[in-house]
Amino acid sequence: MASRAKEKSGRKGQVLILVASDSDIPALRDGLDFLREMGVAYTLDIVSAHRHPEKAASLAKGARAGGFDVIIAGAGLAAALPGVVAAHTTLPVIGIPFNGGSLLGLDALLSIVQMPKGVPVATVGINAARNACILACEILSIKDDVLRQKLEAMKDGMRREIDRKSRKLRN
Ligand code: RP5
């Protein structure tokens, strides 16, 4: 796969992450950290539905044969990338609207979430890369008990944190 920006971690690439610009990558960091914490491999690439539509179609069409189980696609402004990717694959596609430009991500959110019937994109919140990566891990955990246990431990950690803050408030 030709790529301008590619990162791999851990085992075989299970999550394909596509962003529309290198300017989106800083907003992705929290999510990438989470995948590393979970030991989930990913491949990151830059491709634009508007600026390089042939590559967007080609990556989406080849993703399943390339060994990926889920795709995360993020873009800002008139964010077409997640929908275009979903048009070319039957893998689950998770969309991240990025906050760029004068509408602060609302443009991208509506572009990504308002997909026509038949072409779903599971859309997370604006800049919510960590949630996108958690959702990707939850999908992978359907057939991965080790990952399921790690996600359960994460949720336990969140519960403990709320309990700690609650106790602190009462004391
Ligand atoms: C979108 O346009 C990208 O996803 C990015 O959020 C925004 C600006 O892109 P650049 O002009 O910085 O490449 O396609």
Tab-separated table of C-alpha atoms and ligand atoms in Angstrom:
chain	number	residue	atom	x	y	z
A	1	MET	CA	0.000	0.000	0.000
A	2	ALA	CA	1.510	3.321	-1.026
A	3	SER	CA	1.410	5.776	1.853
A	4	ARG	CA	2.649	9.189	2.805
A	5	ALA	CA	2.169	8.532	6.481
A	6	LYS	CA	2.077	5.024	7.793
A	7	GLU	CA	2.432	3.654	11.268
A	8	LYS	CA	2.202	0.124	12.516
A	9	SER	CA	2.145	-1.277	16.003
A	10	GLY	CA	1.934	-4.788	17.399
A	11	ARG	CA	0.571	-7.625	15.359
A	12	LYS	CA	-1.078	-7.830	11.941
A	13	GLY	CA	-2.870	-4.663	10.839
A	14	GLN	CA	-6.493	-4.988	11.922
A	15	VAL	CA	-7.584	-1.368	11.826
A	16	LEU	CA	-7.138	0.788	8.754
A	17	ILE	CA	-7.166	4.472	9.669
A	18	LEU	CA	-7.574	6.985	6.868
A	19	VAL	CA	-7.473	10.738	7.315
A	20	ALA	CA	-8.072	13.370	4.675
A	21	SER	CA	-5.079	15.519	5.529
A	22	ASP	CA	-1.873	15.457	7.528
A	23	SER	CA	-3.388	18.434	9.371
A	24	ASP	CA	-5.903	15.963	10.900
A	25	ILE	CA	-3.261	13.729	12.467
A	26	PRO	CA	-2.725	15.693	15.710
A	27	ALA	CA	-6.430	15.200	16.565
A	28	LEU	CA	-5.942	11.472	16.096
A	29	ARG	CA	-3.181	11.003	18.653
A	30	ASP	CA	-5.357	10.141	21.635
A	31	GLY	CA	-6.977	7.358	19.637
A	32	LEU	CA	-3.673	5.998	18.368
A	33	ASP	CA	-2.381	5.916	21.945
A	34	PHE	CA	-5.436	3.888	22.936
A	35	LEU	CA	-4.873	1.328	20.166
A	36	ARG	CA	-1.266	0.951	21.295
A	37	GLU	CA	-2.434	0.491	24.916
A	38	MET	CA	-4.775	-2.257	23.715
A	39	GLY	CA	-2.066	-3.880	21.584
A	40	VAL	CA	-4.177	-3.459	18.459
A	41	ALA	CA	-2.272	-2.996	15.227
A	42	TYR	CA	-3.237	-0.262	12.832
A	43	THR	CA	-2.156	1.215	9.565
A	44	LEU	CA	-2.515	4.959	9.140
A	45	ASP	CA	-2.662	6.618	5.749
A	46	ILE	CA	-3.624	9.950	4.215
A	47	VAL	CA	-6.135	10.027	1.381
A	48	SER	CA	-8.700	12.579	0.336
A	49	ALA	CA	-12.099	11.907	-1.195
A	50	HIS	CA	-11.889	15.242	-2.977
A	51	ARG	CA	-8.184	15.586	-3.728
A	52	HIS	CA	-7.364	11.935	-4.475
A	53	PRO	CA	-10.656	10.094	-5.036
A	54	GLU	CA	-9.114	7.170	-6.947
A	55	LYS	CA	-6.843	6.311	-4.021
A	56	ALA	CA	-9.755	6.561	-1.578
A	57	ALA	CA	-11.756	4.055	-3.613
A	58	SER	CA	-8.789	1.764	-4.095
A	59	LEU	CA	-7.868	1.633	-0.381
A	60	ALA	CA	-11.463	0.965	0.612
A	61	LYS	CA	-11.923	-1.759	-1.997
A	62	GLY	CA	-8.698	-3.489	-0.975
A	63	ALA	CA	-9.099	-3.223	2.793
A	64	ARG	CA	-10.793	-6.575	3.443
A	65	ALA	CA	-8.370	-8.502	1.261
A	66	GLY	CA	-5.578	-6.570	2.958
A	67	GLY	CA	-6.469	-8.183	6.283
A	68	PHE	CA	-8.335	-5.299	7.899
A	69	ASP	CA	-11.442	-5.886	10.003
A	70	VAL	CA	-12.589	-2.320	10.543
A	71	ILE	CA	-11.889	1.067	8.986
A	72	ILE	CA	-11.738	4.423	10.748
A	73	ALA	CA	-11.977	7.405	8.418
A	74	GLY	CA	-11.724	11.017	9.521
A	75	ALA	CA	-12.011	14.338	7.765
A	76	GLY	CA	-12.892	17.960	8.353
A	77	LEU	CA	-14.932	20.565	6.443
A	78	ALA	CA	-17.216	19.001	3.766
A	79	ALA	CA	-16.057	15.620	4.990
A	80	ALA	CA	-16.727	13.093	2.236
A	81	LEU	CA	-14.004	10.553	3.019
A	82	PRO	CA	-15.839	8.277	5.496
A	83	GLY	CA	-18.878	8.030	3.223
A	84	VAL	CA	-16.830	7.387	0.101
A	85	VAL	CA	-14.884	4.682	1.930
A	86	ALA	CA	-18.146	3.103	3.137
A	87	ALA	CA	-19.423	3.153	-0.449
A	88	HIS	CA	-16.572	0.886	-1.509
A	89	THR	CA	-16.441	-1.696	1.276
A	90	THR	CA	-18.620	-3.973	3.377
A	91	LEU	CA	-16.293	-3.608	6.372
A	92	PRO	CA	-17.638	-1.475	9.233
A	93	VAL	CA	-16.598	2.160	8.807
A	94	ILE	CA	-16.273	4.497	11.776
A	95	GLY	CA	-16.254	8.187	10.916
A	96	ILE	CA	-14.512	10.967	12.841
A	97	PRO	CA	-15.525	14.552	12.090
A	98	PHE	CA	-12.552	16.839	12.650
A	99	ASN	CA	-12.809	20.375	13.906
A	100	GLY	CA	-11.364	22.473	11.107
A	101	GLY	CA	-12.512	25.727	9.589
A	102	SER	CA	-15.067	28.317	10.587
A	103	LEU	CA	-17.894	25.898	11.468
A	104	LEU	CA	-15.764	24.175	14.143
A	105	GLY	CA	-16.483	20.633	12.974
A	106	LEU	CA	-20.264	20.877	12.742
A	107	ASP	CA	-19.941	20.808	8.949
A	108	ALA	CA	-17.919	17.589	9.087
A	109	LEU	CA	-20.217	16.037	11.709
A	110	LEU	CA	-23.301	16.524	9.558
A	111	SER	CA	-21.503	15.420	6.387
A	112	ILE	CA	-20.412	12.171	8.018
A	113	VAL	CA	-23.457	11.303	10.102
A	114	GLN	CA	-26.116	12.072	7.488
A	115	MET	CA	-25.377	9.154	5.198
A	116	PRO	CA	-28.050	7.914	2.807
A	117	LYS	CA	-29.864	4.657	3.538
A	118	GLY	CA	-27.718	1.649	2.654
A	119	VAL	CA	-24.314	3.197	3.339
A	120	PRO	CA	-23.874	3.554	7.107
A	121	VAL	CA	-20.958	5.282	8.796
A	122	ALA	CA	-20.779	4.848	12.580
A	123	THR	CA	-20.081	8.455	13.471
A	124	VAL	CA	-18.406	9.536	16.706
A	125	GLY	CA	-18.273	13.063	18.113
A	126	ILE	CA	-16.196	15.939	16.768
A	127	ASN	CA	-12.497	15.116	17.220
A	128	ALA	CA	-13.505	11.997	19.194
A	129	ALA	CA	-10.677	9.832	17.901
A	130	ARG	CA	-10.397	7.917	21.167
A	131	ASN	CA	-14.052	6.894	20.999
A	132	ALA	CA	-13.573	5.833	17.377
A	133	CYS	CA	-10.691	3.614	18.435
A	134	ILE	CA	-12.602	2.209	21.417
A	135	LEU	CA	-15.491	1.335	19.108
A	136	ALA	CA	-13.066	-0.306	16.676
A	137	CYS	CA	-11.666	-2.390	19.541
A	138	GLU	CA	-15.167	-3.355	20.642
A	139	ILE	CA	-15.867	-4.629	17.135
A	140	LEU	CA	-12.616	-6.596	17.111
A	141	SER	CA	-13.334	-7.950	20.613
A	142	ILE	CA	-16.341	-9.888	19.307
A	143	LYS	CA	-13.842	-12.538	18.248
A	144	ASP	CA	-10.941	-11.675	20.573
A	145	ASP	CA	-11.272	-12.630	24.253
A	146	VAL	CA	-7.975	-11.025	25.260
A	147	LEU	CA	-9.106	-7.717	23.815
A	148	ARG	CA	-12.523	-8.106	25.444
A	149	GLN	CA	-10.826	-8.511	28.829
A	150	LYS	CA	-8.712	-5.400	28.237
A	151	LEU	CA	-11.834	-3.403	27.382
A	152	GLU	CA	-13.566	-4.685	30.504
A	153	ALA	CA	-10.535	-3.605	32.556
A	154	MET	CA	-10.749	-0.150	30.959
A	155	LYS	CA	-14.426	0.139	31.909
A	156	ASP	CA	-13.648	-1.035	35.460
A	157	GLY	CA	-11.007	1.681	35.615
A	158	MET	CA	-13.561	4.331	34.612
A	159	ARG	CA	-15.984	3.096	37.281
A	160	ARG	CA	-13.265	3.184	39.941
A	161	GLU	CA	-12.346	6.724	38.889
A	162	ILE	CA	-15.950	7.915	39.278
A	163	ASP	CA	-16.149	6.186	42.690
A	164	ARG	CA	-12.897	7.878	43.736
A	165	LYS	CA	-14.196	11.322	42.715
A	166	SER	CA	-17.530	10.645	44.393
A	167	ARG	CA	-15.806	9.676	47.662
A	168	LYS	CA	-13.578	12.749	47.444
A	169	LEU	CA	-16.647	14.954	47.067
A	170	ARG	CA	-18.281	13.441	50.141
A	171	ASN	CA	-15.178	13.664	52.359
B	1	RP5	C1	-10.236	18.317	5.045
B	1	RP5	O1	-9.904	19.633	4.961
B	1	RP5	C2	-9.225	17.678	5.940
B	1	RP5	O2	-9.785	16.583	6.588
B	1	RP5	C3	-8.874	18.774	6.909
B	1	RP5	O3	-9.625	18.645	8.119
B	1	RP5	C4	-9.273	20.023	6.167
B	1	RP5	C5	-8.109	20.901	5.843
B	1	RP5	O4	-7.171	20.163	5.119
B	1	RP5	P1	-5.758	20.794	4.705
B	1	RP5	O5	-6.074	21.990	3.845
B	1	RP5	O6	-5.060	21.180	5.989
B	1	RP5	O7	-5.024	19.713	3.977
B	1	RP5	O8	-10.227	17.689	3.787
